[in-house]
PDB file of C-alpha atoms in Angstrom:
ATOM      1  CA  MET A   1       7.058  18.515 -18.944  1.00 75.00           C
ATOM      2  CA  SER A   2       3.130  17.287 -19.494  1.00 94.00           C
ATOM      3  CA  VAL A   3       1.381  14.938 -16.661  1.00 97.00           C
ATOM      4  CA  LEU A   4      -1.807  12.662 -17.772  1.00 98.00           C
ATOM      5  CA  VAL A   5      -3.850  12.236 -14.723  1.00 98.00           C
ATOM      6  CA  ILE A   6      -6.873   9.478 -15.553  1.00 98.00           C
ATOM      7  CA  ALA A   7      -9.953  10.339 -13.757  1.00 97.00           C
ATOM      8  CA  GLU A   8     -12.148   7.841 -12.283  1.00 96.00           C
ATOM      9  CA  HIS A   9     -16.075   8.585 -12.606  1.00 96.00           C
ATOM     10  CA  ASP A  10     -19.450   7.542 -12.688  1.00 92.00           C
ATOM     11  CA  GLY A  11     -19.820   9.169 -15.742  1.00 93.00           C
ATOM     12  CA  LYS A  12     -21.516  11.790 -14.577  1.00 93.00           C
ATOM     13  CA  GLN A  13     -19.451  13.428 -11.402  1.00 94.00           C
ATOM     14  CA  LEU A  14     -15.653  13.173 -10.543  1.00 95.00           C
ATOM     15  CA  LYS A  15     -15.521  10.021  -7.868  1.00 92.00           C
ATOM     16  CA  PRO A  16     -13.214  10.933  -4.153  1.00 86.00           C
ATOM     17  CA  GLY A  17      -9.305  11.012  -5.098  1.00 92.00           C
ATOM     18  CA  THR A  18      -9.633  11.915  -8.996  1.00 96.00           C
ATOM     19  CA  THR A  19      -8.975  15.698  -7.794  1.00 96.00           C
ATOM     20  CA  ASN A  20      -6.178  14.287  -5.100  1.00 95.00           C
ATOM     21  CA  THR A  21      -4.615  13.215  -8.150  1.00 97.00           C
ATOM     22  CA  VAL A  22      -4.470  16.483  -9.909  1.00 97.00           C
ATOM     23  CA  THR A  23      -3.065  18.115  -6.636  1.00 97.00           C
ATOM     24  CA  ALA A  24      -0.539  15.498  -6.662  1.00 97.00           C
ATOM     25  CA  ALA A  25       0.820  16.388 -10.397  1.00 97.00           C
ATOM     26  CA  ALA A  26       0.673  20.009  -9.725  1.00 96.00           C
ATOM     27  CA  LYS A  27       3.544  19.519  -6.639  1.00 97.00           C
ATOM     28  CA  ILE A  28       5.181  17.862 -10.149  1.00 97.00           C
ATOM     29  CA  GLY A  29       4.684  20.256 -12.058  1.00 94.00           C
ATOM     30  CA  GLY A  30       3.884  21.132 -16.173  1.00 93.00           C
ATOM     31  CA  ASP A  31       0.619  20.989 -18.021  1.00 96.00           C
ATOM     32  CA  ILE A  32      -2.129  18.614 -16.652  1.00 97.00           C
ATOM     33  CA  THR A  33      -4.235  17.499 -19.152  1.00 97.00           C
ATOM     34  CA  VAL A  34      -7.102  14.447 -17.600  1.00 98.00           C
ATOM     35  CA  LEU A  35      -8.414  11.912 -19.721  1.00 98.00           C
ATOM     36  CA  VAL A  36     -11.230  10.960 -19.398  1.00 97.00           C
ATOM     37  CA  ALA A  37     -12.984   7.511 -20.841  1.00 97.00           C
ATOM     38  CA  GLY A  38     -16.214   5.922 -20.768  1.00 96.00           C
ATOM     39  CA  HIS A  39     -18.904   5.329 -21.948  1.00 94.00           C
ATOM     40  CA  GLN A  40     -21.999   8.421 -21.845  1.00 94.00           C
ATOM     41  CA  CYS A  41     -19.672  10.142 -20.194  1.00 96.00           C
ATOM     42  CA  ALA A  42     -19.533  13.677 -21.045  1.00 95.00           C
ATOM     43  CA  GLU A  43     -20.986  15.100 -18.140  1.00 96.00           C
ATOM     44  CA  ALA A  44     -17.820  13.375 -15.708  1.00 96.00           C
ATOM     45  CA  ALA A  45     -15.564  15.048 -18.731  1.00 97.00           C
ATOM     46  CA  GLN A  46     -17.206  18.985 -18.247  1.00 96.00           C
ATOM     47  CA  ALA A  47     -16.711  18.507 -14.579  1.00 96.00           C
ATOM     48  CA  ALA A  48     -12.852  17.873 -14.791  1.00 97.00           C
ATOM     49  CA  ALA A  49     -12.560  20.475 -16.980  1.00 96.00           C
ATOM     50  CA  LYS A  50     -13.561  23.005 -14.214  1.00 96.00           C
ATOM     51  CA  VAL A  51     -10.852  21.711 -11.706  1.00 96.00           C
ATOM     52  CA  ALA A  52      -8.772  23.789 -11.098  1.00 95.00           C
ATOM     53  CA  GLY A  53      -4.850  23.775 -12.596  1.00 94.00           C
ATOM     54  CA  VAL A  54      -6.248  21.426 -15.449  1.00 96.00           C
ATOM     55  CA  LYS A  55      -5.404  22.815 -18.802  1.00 96.00           C
ATOM     56  CA  LYS A  56      -6.949  20.486 -21.259  1.00 96.00           C
ATOM     57  CA  VAL A  57      -9.367  17.439 -20.907  1.00 97.00           C
ATOM     58  CA  LEU A  58      -9.330  14.547 -23.263  1.00 97.00           C
ATOM     59  CA  LEU A  59     -12.811  12.503 -23.944  1.00 97.00           C
ATOM     60  CA  ALA A  60     -12.677   8.889 -25.084  1.00 97.00           C
ATOM     61  CA  ASP A  61     -16.644   7.901 -24.990  1.00 96.00           C
ATOM     62  CA  ALA A  62     -16.937   4.725 -26.378  1.00 95.00           C
ATOM     63  CA  PRO A  63     -18.886   1.221 -25.323  1.00 94.00           C
ATOM     64  CA  GLN A  64     -15.399  -0.522 -24.806  1.00 95.00           C
ATOM     65  CA  TYR A  65     -14.761   1.189 -21.881  1.00 96.00           C
ATOM     66  CA  ALA A  66     -17.842   0.994 -19.737  1.00 93.00           C
ATOM     67  CA  GLY A  67     -16.982  -0.066 -16.066  1.00 92.00           C
ATOM     68  CA  ALA A  68     -13.229   0.406 -16.818  1.00 94.00           C
ATOM     69  CA  VAL A  69     -11.833  -2.927 -18.022  1.00 95.00           C
ATOM     70  CA  ALA A  70      -8.102  -3.126 -17.501  1.00 96.00           C
ATOM     71  CA  GLU A  71      -7.107  -4.170 -20.943  1.00 97.00           C
ATOM     72  CA  ASN A  72      -8.897  -1.389 -23.481  1.00 97.00           C
ATOM     73  CA  MET A  73      -7.964   1.049 -20.713  1.00 97.00           C
ATOM     74  CA  ALA A  74      -4.513   0.270 -21.108  1.00 97.00           C
ATOM     75  CA  ALA A  75      -4.811   0.562 -24.933  1.00 97.00           C
ATOM     76  CA  LEU A  76      -6.133   3.950 -24.825  1.00 97.00           C
ATOM     77  CA  VAL A  77      -3.749   4.945 -22.304  1.00 97.00           C
ATOM     78  CA  LEU A  78      -0.878   4.048 -24.853  1.00 97.00           C
ATOM     79  CA  THR A  79      -1.866   5.200 -27.837  1.00 96.00           C
ATOM     80  CA  ILE A  80      -0.869   8.938 -26.039  1.00 97.00           C
ATOM     81  CA  ALA A  81       1.683   7.853 -23.773  1.00 96.00           C
ATOM     82  CA  GLY A  82       4.478   9.023 -25.682  1.00 94.00           C
ATOM     83  CA  GLN A  83       2.909  12.264 -25.446  1.00 95.00           C
ATOM     84  CA  TYR A  84       3.835  12.677 -21.356  1.00 97.00           C
ATOM     85  CA  GLY A  85       6.460  12.406 -19.051  1.00 97.00           C
ATOM     86  CA  HIS A  86       4.120  11.592 -16.163  1.00 98.00           C
ATOM     87  CA  ILE A  87       1.069   9.001 -15.841  1.00 98.00           C
ATOM     88  CA  LEU A  88      -1.072   9.218 -12.724  1.00 98.00           C
ATOM     89  CA  ALA A  89      -4.186   7.541 -11.244  1.00 98.00           C
ATOM     90  CA  PRO A  90      -5.771   7.415  -7.963  1.00 96.00           C
ATOM     91  CA  ALA A  91      -4.645   4.430  -5.995  1.00 94.00           C
ATOM     92  CA  THR A  92      -8.149   2.994  -5.921  1.00 91.00           C
ATOM     93  CA  GLY A  93      -9.537  -0.054  -7.162  1.00 90.00           C
ATOM     94  CA  PHE A  94      -9.546   1.689 -10.337  1.00 95.00           C
ATOM     95  CA  GLY A  95      -6.132   2.621 -10.850  1.00 96.00           C
ATOM     96  CA  LYS A  96      -4.779  -0.603  -9.192  1.00 95.00           C
ATOM     97  CA  ASN A  97      -7.140  -2.478 -12.024  1.00 95.00           C
ATOM     98  CA  PHE A  98      -4.859  -0.908 -15.035  1.00 97.00           C
ATOM     99  CA  MET A  99      -2.186   0.741 -14.430  1.00 98.00           C
ATOM    100  CA  PRO A 100       0.383  -1.952 -13.807  1.00 98.00           C
ATOM    101  CA  ARG A 101      -0.487  -3.652 -17.405  1.00 97.00           C
ATOM    102  CA  VAL A 102       0.171   0.193 -18.394  1.00 98.00           C
ATOM    103  CA  ALA A 103       3.379   0.162 -16.539  1.00 98.00           C
ATOM    104  CA  ALA A 104       4.118  -3.166 -17.901  1.00 97.00           C
ATOM    105  CA  LEU A 105       3.633  -2.354 -21.581  1.00 97.00           C
ATOM    106  CA  LEU A 106       5.852   0.672 -21.777  1.00 97.00           C
ATOM    107  CA  ASP A 107       9.029  -1.377 -19.706  1.00 97.00           C
ATOM    108  CA  VAL A 108       9.266   0.856 -17.379  1.00 97.00           C
ATOM    109  CA  GLN A 109       8.435   0.288 -13.111  1.00 96.00           C
ATOM    110  CA  GLN A 110       4.998   1.618 -11.728  1.00 97.00           C
ATOM    111  CA  ILE A 111       5.512   3.779  -8.673  1.00 98.00           C
ATOM    112  CA  SER A 112       2.804   2.737  -6.400  1.00 96.00           C
ATOM    113  CA  ASP A 113       0.579   4.901  -3.828  1.00 95.00           C
ATOM    114  CA  ILE A 114       3.197   7.839  -3.208  1.00 97.00           C
ATOM    115  CA  SER A 115       1.729  10.157  -0.310  1.00 95.00           C
ATOM    116  CA  ALA A 116       3.921  12.753  -1.245  1.00 96.00           C
ATOM    117  CA  VAL A 117       6.172  14.901  -4.108  1.00 97.00           C
ATOM    118  CA  VAL A 118       9.564  15.613  -3.644  1.00 97.00           C
ATOM    119  CA  SER A 119      10.711  16.260  -6.998  1.00 96.00           C
ATOM    120  CA  ALA A 120       9.743  15.431 -10.726  1.00 96.00           C
ATOM    121  CA  ASP A 121      11.848  12.211 -10.586  1.00 96.00           C
ATOM    122  CA  THR A 122      11.337  11.480  -6.869  1.00 97.00           C
ATOM    123  CA  PHE A 123       8.344  10.279  -4.076  1.00 98.00           C
ATOM    124  CA  VAL A 124       7.306   9.188  -1.207  1.00 97.00           C
ATOM    125  CA  ARG A 125       5.771   6.052  -0.798  1.00 96.00           C
ATOM    126  CA  PRO A 126       4.428   4.568   2.738  1.00 92.00           C
ATOM    127  CA  VAL A 127       5.580   0.924   2.829  1.00 90.00           C
ATOM    128  CA  TYR A 128       5.593  -2.108   5.493  1.00 86.00           C
ATOM    129  CA  ALA A 129       2.060  -1.492   6.171  1.00 79.00           C
ATOM    130  CA  GLY A 130       2.715   2.505   6.650  1.00 81.00           C
ATOM    131  CA  ASN A 131       5.161   1.834   9.419  1.00 82.00           C
ATOM    132  CA  ALA A 132       8.423   2.956   7.150  1.00 90.00           C
ATOM    133  CA  MET A 133       8.375   5.578   4.677  1.00 94.00           C
ATOM    134  CA  ALA A 134      10.460   4.921   1.301  1.00 97.00           C
ATOM    135  CA  THR A 135      11.728   7.554  -0.795  1.00 98.00           C
ATOM    136  CA  VAL A 136      12.214   6.386  -4.071  1.00 97.00           C
ATOM    137  CA  GLN A 137      13.826   7.492  -7.524  1.00 97.00           C
ATOM    138  CA  SER A 138      13.098   6.918 -10.768  1.00 97.00           C
ATOM    139  CA  ALA A 139      14.995   6.939 -13.909  1.00 96.00           C
ATOM    140  CA  ASP A 140      12.143   6.347 -16.194  1.00 96.00           C
ATOM    141  CA  LYS A 141      11.163   8.422 -19.010  1.00 95.00           C
ATOM    142  CA  VAL A 142       7.910   7.588 -18.332  1.00 97.00           C
ATOM    143  CA  LYS A 143       6.864   7.748 -14.806  1.00 98.00           C
ATOM    144  CA  VAL A 144       3.797   5.508 -14.316  1.00 98.00           C
ATOM    145  CA  ILE A 145       2.330   6.622 -10.473  1.00 98.00           C
ATOM    146  CA  THR A 146      -0.348   5.616  -8.646  1.00 98.00           C
ATOM    147  CA  VAL A 147      -1.660   8.442  -6.222  1.00 97.00           C
ATOM    148  CA  ARG A 148      -3.021   7.510  -2.152  1.00 94.00           C
ATOM    149  CA  ALA A 149      -5.908  10.028  -2.043  1.00 91.00           C
ATOM    150  CA  THR A 150      -5.232  11.005   1.466  1.00 89.00           C
ATOM    151  CA  GLY A 151      -1.677  12.385   0.883  1.00 91.00           C
ATOM    152  CA  PHE A 152      -2.718  15.067  -0.906  1.00 94.00           C
ATOM    153  CA  ASP A 153      -5.350  17.756  -0.717  1.00 92.00           C
ATOM    154  CA  VAL A 154      -8.963  17.776  -2.811  1.00 93.00           C
ATOM    155  CA  ALA A 155      -8.484  20.205  -5.927  1.00 94.00           C
ATOM    156  CA  ALA A 156     -10.156  23.276  -6.125  1.00 92.00           C
ATOM    157  CA  GLU A 157     -12.647  24.459  -8.808  1.00 92.00           C
ATOM    158  CA  GLY A 158     -12.084  27.385 -10.688  1.00 90.00           C
ATOM    159  CA  GLY A 159     -11.051  25.995 -13.975  1.00 88.00           C
ATOM    160  CA  SER A 160     -12.016  26.642 -17.809  1.00 90.00           C
ATOM    161  CA  ALA A 161     -10.152  23.681 -19.487  1.00 94.00           C
ATOM    162  CA  ALA A 162     -11.142  23.160 -23.052  1.00 94.00           C
ATOM    163  CA  VAL A 163     -12.504  19.495 -23.303  1.00 96.00           C
ATOM    164  CA  GLU A 164     -11.685  17.691 -26.872  1.00 96.00           C
ATOM    165  CA  ASN A 165     -12.529  14.200 -28.137  1.00 96.00           C
ATOM    166  CA  LEU A 166      -9.757  11.511 -28.111  1.00 96.00           C
ATOM    167  CA  ALA A 167     -10.669   8.973 -30.877  1.00 95.00           C
ATOM    168  CA  ALA A 168     -11.234   5.417 -28.854  1.00 93.00           C
ATOM    169  CA  ALA A 169      -8.757   2.689 -29.318  1.00 93.00           C
ATOM    170  CA  PRO A 170      -9.841  -0.666 -31.221  1.00 92.00           C
ATOM    171  CA  ASP A 171     -11.505  -2.683 -28.541  1.00 93.00           C
ATOM    172  CA  THR A 172      -9.032  -5.310 -27.654  1.00 93.00           C
ATOM    173  CA  GLY A 173     -11.900  -8.137 -27.598  1.00 91.00           C
ATOM    174  CA  LEU A 174     -10.025  -9.543 -23.688  1.00 93.00           C
ATOM    175  CA  SER A 175     -12.541  -8.710 -21.698  1.00 91.00           C
ATOM    176  CA  LYS A 176     -15.895  -8.010 -21.552  1.00 89.00           C
ATOM    177  CA  PHE A 177     -18.022  -5.273 -18.809  1.00 90.00           C
ATOM    178  CA  ASN A 178     -20.908  -7.259 -18.103  1.00 90.00           C
ATOM    179  CA  GLY A 179     -22.596  -4.851 -15.293  1.00 86.00           C
ATOM    180  CA  GLN A 180     -22.569  -3.948 -11.395  1.00 81.00           C
ATOM    181  CA  GLU A 181     -24.801  -4.164  -8.452  1.00 78.00           C
ATOM    182  CA  LEU A 182     -24.460  -0.971  -6.235  1.00 71.00           C
ATOM    183  CA  SER A 183     -25.224  -0.835  -2.540  1.00 69.00           C
ATOM    184  CA  LYS A 184     -27.339   2.265  -2.039  1.00 72.00           C
ATOM    185  CA  SER A 185     -27.298   4.212   1.353  1.00 72.00           C
ATOM    186  CA  ASP A 186     -28.294   7.323   2.599  1.00 76.00           C
ATOM    187  CA  ARG A 187     -24.668   8.065   4.708  1.00 85.00           C
ATOM    188  CA  PRO A 188     -21.894  10.269   3.002  1.00 85.00           C
ATOM    189  CA  GLU A 189     -19.240   7.443   0.976  1.00 87.00           C
ATOM    190  CA  LEU A 190     -16.393   5.963   2.872  1.00 90.00           C
ATOM    191  CA  THR A 191     -13.297   7.548   1.357  1.00 86.00           C
ATOM    192  CA  ALA A 192     -15.379  11.324   0.857  1.00 84.00           C
ATOM    193  CA  ALA A 193     -16.420  11.660   4.815  1.00 92.00           C
ATOM    194  CA  ARG A 194     -15.715  13.619   7.095  1.00 94.00           C
ATOM    195  CA  ILE A 195     -16.961  12.012  10.343  1.00 97.00           C
ATOM    196  CA  ILE A 196     -16.437   7.582  10.093  1.00 97.00           C
ATOM    197  CA  VAL A 197     -17.279   5.013  13.129  1.00 97.00           C
ATOM    198  CA  SER A 198     -16.166   1.988  12.385  1.00 97.00           C
ATOM    199  CA  GLY A 199     -16.761  -1.226  14.176  1.00 97.00           C
ATOM    200  CA  GLY A 200     -14.225  -4.173  14.825  1.00 96.00           C
ATOM    201  CA  ARG A 201     -14.458  -8.120  15.802  1.00 95.00           C
ATOM    202  CA  GLY A 202     -15.787  -6.545  19.412  1.00 95.00           C
ATOM    203  CA  MET A 203     -19.108  -5.535  17.715  1.00 96.00           C
ATOM    204  CA  GLN A 204     -19.818  -9.310  17.756  1.00 95.00           C
ATOM    205  CA  SER A 205     -22.956  -9.747  15.296  1.00 95.00           C
ATOM    206  CA  ARG A 206     -24.774  -8.420  12.567  1.00 94.00           C
ATOM    207  CA  GLU A 207     -27.410  -6.932  14.532  1.00 95.00           C
ATOM    208  CA  ASN A 208     -25.012  -5.267  16.603  1.00 95.00           C
ATOM    209  CA  PHE A 209     -23.989  -3.156  14.137  1.00 96.00           C
ATOM    210  CA  LYS A 210     -27.201  -0.758  14.224  1.00 95.00           C
ATOM    211  CA  ILE A 211     -25.039   0.593  17.346  1.00 95.00           C
ATOM    212  CA  LEU A 212     -23.226   2.280  15.477  1.00 95.00           C
ATOM    213  CA  GLU A 213     -24.915   3.113  12.296  1.00 95.00           C
ATOM    214  CA  ALA A 214     -27.608   4.804  15.074  1.00 95.00           C
ATOM    215  CA  LEU A 215     -24.531   7.334  16.444  1.00 96.00           C
ATOM    216  CA  ALA A 216     -23.491   7.496  12.685  1.00 96.00           C
ATOM    217  CA  ASP A 217     -26.689   8.973  12.094  1.00 94.00           C
ATOM    218  CA  LYS A 218     -26.185  11.535  14.907  1.00 95.00           C
ATOM    219  CA  LEU A 219     -23.198  12.423  13.939  1.00 95.00           C
ATOM    220  CA  GLY A 220     -23.961  12.106   9.578  1.00 94.00           C
ATOM    221  CA  ALA A 221     -20.836  10.147   9.507  1.00 96.00           C
ATOM    222  CA  ALA A 222     -20.569   7.198   7.460  1.00 95.00           C
ATOM    223  CA  VAL A 223     -19.707   3.290   8.781  1.00 96.00           C
ATOM    224  CA  GLY A 224     -16.390   1.806   8.535  1.00 96.00           C
ATOM    225  CA  ALA A 225     -14.950  -1.561   9.620  1.00 97.00           C
ATOM    226  CA  SER A 226     -11.810  -3.548  10.228  1.00 96.00           C
ATOM    227  CA  ARG A 227     -10.961  -6.683   8.254  1.00 96.00           C
ATOM    228  CA  ALA A 228     -12.308  -9.289  11.345  1.00 95.00           C
ATOM    229  CA  ALA A 229     -15.562  -7.684  11.261  1.00 96.00           C
ATOM    230  CA  VAL A 230     -15.979  -7.971   7.498  1.00 96.00           C
ATOM    231  CA  ASP A 231     -14.678 -11.441   7.095  1.00 95.00           C
ATOM    232  CA  SER A 232     -16.505 -13.136  10.309  1.00 95.00           C
ATOM    233  CA  GLY A 233     -19.861 -11.465   7.621  1.00 95.00           C
ATOM    234  CA  PHE A 234     -20.762  -8.207   9.922  1.00 96.00           C
ATOM    235  CA  VAL A 235     -20.857  -6.122   7.482  1.00 94.00           C
ATOM    236  CA  PRO A 236     -20.193  -5.873   3.670  1.00 92.00           C
ATOM    237  CA  ASN A 237     -16.405  -5.417   1.862  1.00 91.00           C
ATOM    238  CA  ASP A 238     -17.117  -2.181   0.672  1.00 89.00           C
ATOM    239  CA  TYR A 239     -16.848  -1.121   4.575  1.00 94.00           C
ATOM    240  CA  GLN A 240     -13.888  -2.393   5.319  1.00 96.00           C
ATOM    241  CA  VAL A 241     -10.973   0.080   6.077  1.00 96.00           C
ATOM    242  CA  GLY A 242      -7.172  -0.560   5.930  1.00 93.00           C
ATOM    243  CA  GLN A 243      -4.803  -2.187   4.258  1.00 88.00           C
ATOM    244  CA  THR A 244      -6.840  -4.244   2.087  1.00 87.00           C
ATOM    245  CA  GLY A 245      -9.641  -1.947   2.347  1.00 91.00           C
ATOM    246  CA  LYS A 246     -10.262   1.730   2.002  1.00 91.00           C
ATOM    247  CA  ILE A 247      -7.382   4.322   2.757  1.00 91.00           C
ATOM    248  CA  VAL A 248      -9.382   6.917   4.580  1.00 93.00           C
ATOM    249  CA  ALA A 249      -8.787  10.381   6.426  1.00 91.00           C
ATOM    250  CA  PRO A 250     -11.358  11.438   7.588  1.00 94.00           C
ATOM    251  CA  GLU A 251     -11.741  14.734   9.909  1.00 95.00           C
ATOM    252  CA  LEU A 252     -12.786  12.550  12.778  1.00 97.00           C
ATOM    253  CA  TYR A 253     -12.501   8.717  13.263  1.00 98.00           C
ATOM    254  CA  ILE A 254     -14.498   6.628  15.656  1.00 98.00           C
ATOM    255  CA  ALA A 255     -13.104   2.964  16.028  1.00 97.00           C
ATOM    256  CA  VAL A 256     -15.498   0.985  18.339  1.00 97.00           C
ATOM    257  CA  GLY A 257     -14.138  -2.766  19.228  1.00 96.00           C
ATOM    258  CA  ILE A 258     -11.735  -2.135  17.225  1.00 97.00           C
ATOM    259  CA  SER A 259      -7.701  -3.838  18.528  1.00 95.00           C
ATOM    260  CA  GLY A 260      -5.814  -2.146  15.934  1.00 93.00           C
ATOM    261  CA  ALA A 261      -4.100  -4.438  14.034  1.00 92.00           C
ATOM    262  CA  ILE A 262      -1.294  -3.283  11.649  1.00 91.00           C
ATOM    263  CA  GLN A 263      -3.152  -3.724   8.886  1.00 91.00           C
ATOM    264  CA  HIS A 264      -6.095  -1.427   9.935  1.00 95.00           C
ATOM    265  CA  LEU A 265      -4.254   1.118  11.164  1.00 93.00           C
ATOM    266  CA  ALA A 266      -2.568   1.317   7.871  1.00 90.00           C
ATOM    267  CA  GLY A 267      -5.633   2.587   6.508  1.00 92.00           C
ATOM    268  CA  MET A 268      -7.089   5.306   9.440  1.00 94.00           C
ATOM    269  CA  LYS A 269      -3.861   6.574  11.258  1.00 90.00           C
ATOM    270  CA  ASP A 270      -3.996  10.173   8.986  1.00 89.00           C
ATOM    271  CA  SER A 271      -7.260  10.856  10.236  1.00 94.00           C
ATOM    272  CA  LYS A 272      -7.537  13.975  11.936  1.00 94.00           C
ATOM    273  CA  VAL A 273      -8.512  13.416  15.034  1.00 97.00           C
ATOM    274  CA  ILE A 274      -8.619   9.537  16.124  1.00 97.00           C
ATOM    275  CA  ILE A 275     -11.091   8.072  19.186  1.00 97.00           C
ATOM    276  CA  ALA A 276     -11.199   4.627  20.157  1.00 97.00           C
ATOM    277  CA  ILE A 277     -13.868   2.373  22.632  1.00 97.00           C
ATOM    278  CA  ASN A 278     -12.069  -0.402  23.821  1.00 96.00           C
ATOM    279  CA  LYS A 279     -12.693  -2.627  26.939  1.00 95.00           C
ATOM    280  CA  ASP A 280      -8.763  -3.392  26.292  1.00 95.00           C
ATOM    281  CA  PRO A 281      -7.198  -1.232  28.052  1.00 94.00           C
ATOM    282  CA  GLU A 282      -3.824  -2.677  25.873  1.00 94.00           C
ATOM    283  CA  ALA A 283      -5.380  -2.445  22.314  1.00 94.00           C
ATOM    284  CA  PRO A 284      -2.830  -1.311  19.774  1.00 94.00           C
ATOM    285  CA  ILE A 285      -5.274   1.212  19.055  1.00 95.00           C
ATOM    286  CA  PHE A 286      -4.729   3.354  21.952  1.00 95.00           C
ATOM    287  CA  ALA A 287      -1.173   4.340  20.610  1.00 93.00           C
ATOM    288  CA  VAL A 288      -2.350   6.175  17.509  1.00 94.00           C
ATOM    289  CA  ALA A 289      -5.767   7.279  19.279  1.00 96.00           C
ATOM    290  CA  ASN A 290      -6.077  11.020  20.245  1.00 97.00           C
ATOM    291  CA  TYR A 291      -8.738  10.151  23.016  1.00 97.00           C
ATOM    292  CA  TRP A 292      -9.894   7.071  24.363  1.00 94.00           C
ATOM    293  CA  LEU A 293     -12.018   5.327  26.544  1.00 96.00           C
ATOM    294  CA  VAL A 294     -11.547   2.012  28.400  1.00 97.00           C
ATOM    295  CA  GLU A 295     -15.198   0.673  28.291  1.00 95.00           C
ATOM    296  CA  ASP A 296     -17.656  -1.824  26.846  1.00 96.00           C
ATOM    297  CA  LEU A 297     -18.970  -0.469  23.902  1.00 95.00           C
ATOM    298  CA  PHE A 298     -22.575  -1.687  24.431  1.00 96.00           C
ATOM    299  CA  LYS A 299     -22.304   0.512  27.632  1.00 96.00           C
ATOM    300  CA  ALA A 300     -20.379   3.735  26.209  1.00 96.00           C
ATOM    301  CA  VAL A 301     -21.450   4.107  22.591  1.00 97.00           C
ATOM    302  CA  PRO A 302     -25.486   4.254  23.170  1.00 97.00           C
ATOM    303  CA  GLU A 303     -25.105   6.232  26.245  1.00 96.00           C
ATOM    304  CA  LEU A 304     -22.897   8.659  23.589  1.00 96.00           C
ATOM    305  CA  THR A 305     -25.504   8.798  20.816  1.00 96.00           C
ATOM    306  CA  GLN A 306     -27.838   9.716  23.659  1.00 96.00           C
ATOM    307  CA  ALA A 307     -25.647  12.873  24.603  1.00 95.00           C
ATOM    308  CA  LEU A 308     -25.718  13.609  21.300  1.00 93.00           C
TER     309      LEU A 308
END
C-alpha cells in the first residue's frame, strides 16, 4: 500500500500543513511519496526530500502548475492516482481547491478535514463546526483525503528521499494563473505561530487593532481576528480564524473582545492554552478558555503590554 501526499509550497519551502499531512500518511501506513507540482519549484522538492518518513519525491515542474490551479493539478494527479491507495493534501485553501475535483474524476467520495487516523480505511473528522466528531469508513479503492493540520504533529526532518522528475500532464487550458498579491509582515504566519493574539468585534475599529499589535510584538505573536472583525473591515481576510477562516492550534491563544461564536471556536479551540479578555461575564468564549479576565479590553490590554 502506497500513500501520495501532495505538497503545498511557495516554490522554495514547504508551507505549514504539508509535514503534518506526512504525519497523517505515516499513521495510515505504507510507503509515502510526496508530489511537488509547480513552476520553478526544485528547492521545494529538495525540502520535501528531507522530511522524515518520505520514501520518494515526485517533481512536476511546468508553467501550467504555477498557482496550483485546480484543473491542471487534478489532471496531473490523475496520471498517477492508480499507483496509490490514498491521496492526501492539507485541508487548506490549497487542498480544498483541487482535491474535490480529483475525487469527482476518480468517482470516489472525498474524506474531508480528518483529525485522526483509526486505520487505513477509517478516519475521524469534525462535524457541526467541531461540536461532534464523526468516525467514517471508506470502501473506495482510492481514498482521497484532506488533512486538518492541527490534528497531527509536524513531521521531523532527517529524511533523504530520492527526487524523481514527473512528466507534466497536458495543459487543460481551462484556467490560467495570472498572479497574486501577497501581504508582507514581520510577524509569524498565522497557522504556524506559537502565540496568537486575536481581536473581535469588541475592538470597535481598525485603529484600535494597534493595541493588539503592540501586545503581539511584545510576545512575538501573530495577529488574528474573528469573522465579525473581518466583516466589519477592521483587518484583512487573511487574519480570520474560524470555521470559514484559518484553523489554528498554537501553544497560546489570546482572545480579546471576542464573544466566542461557534464558528470562531471551531478554528481555535484546540489551542494548548486559551486566555480570554471580555467585559461580558457571560461570553461563550469563557467556556473554552483556560484563563479569563472580565475587564474592559481598552484598560486590560495596554496594562498587560506595559507589564510585559
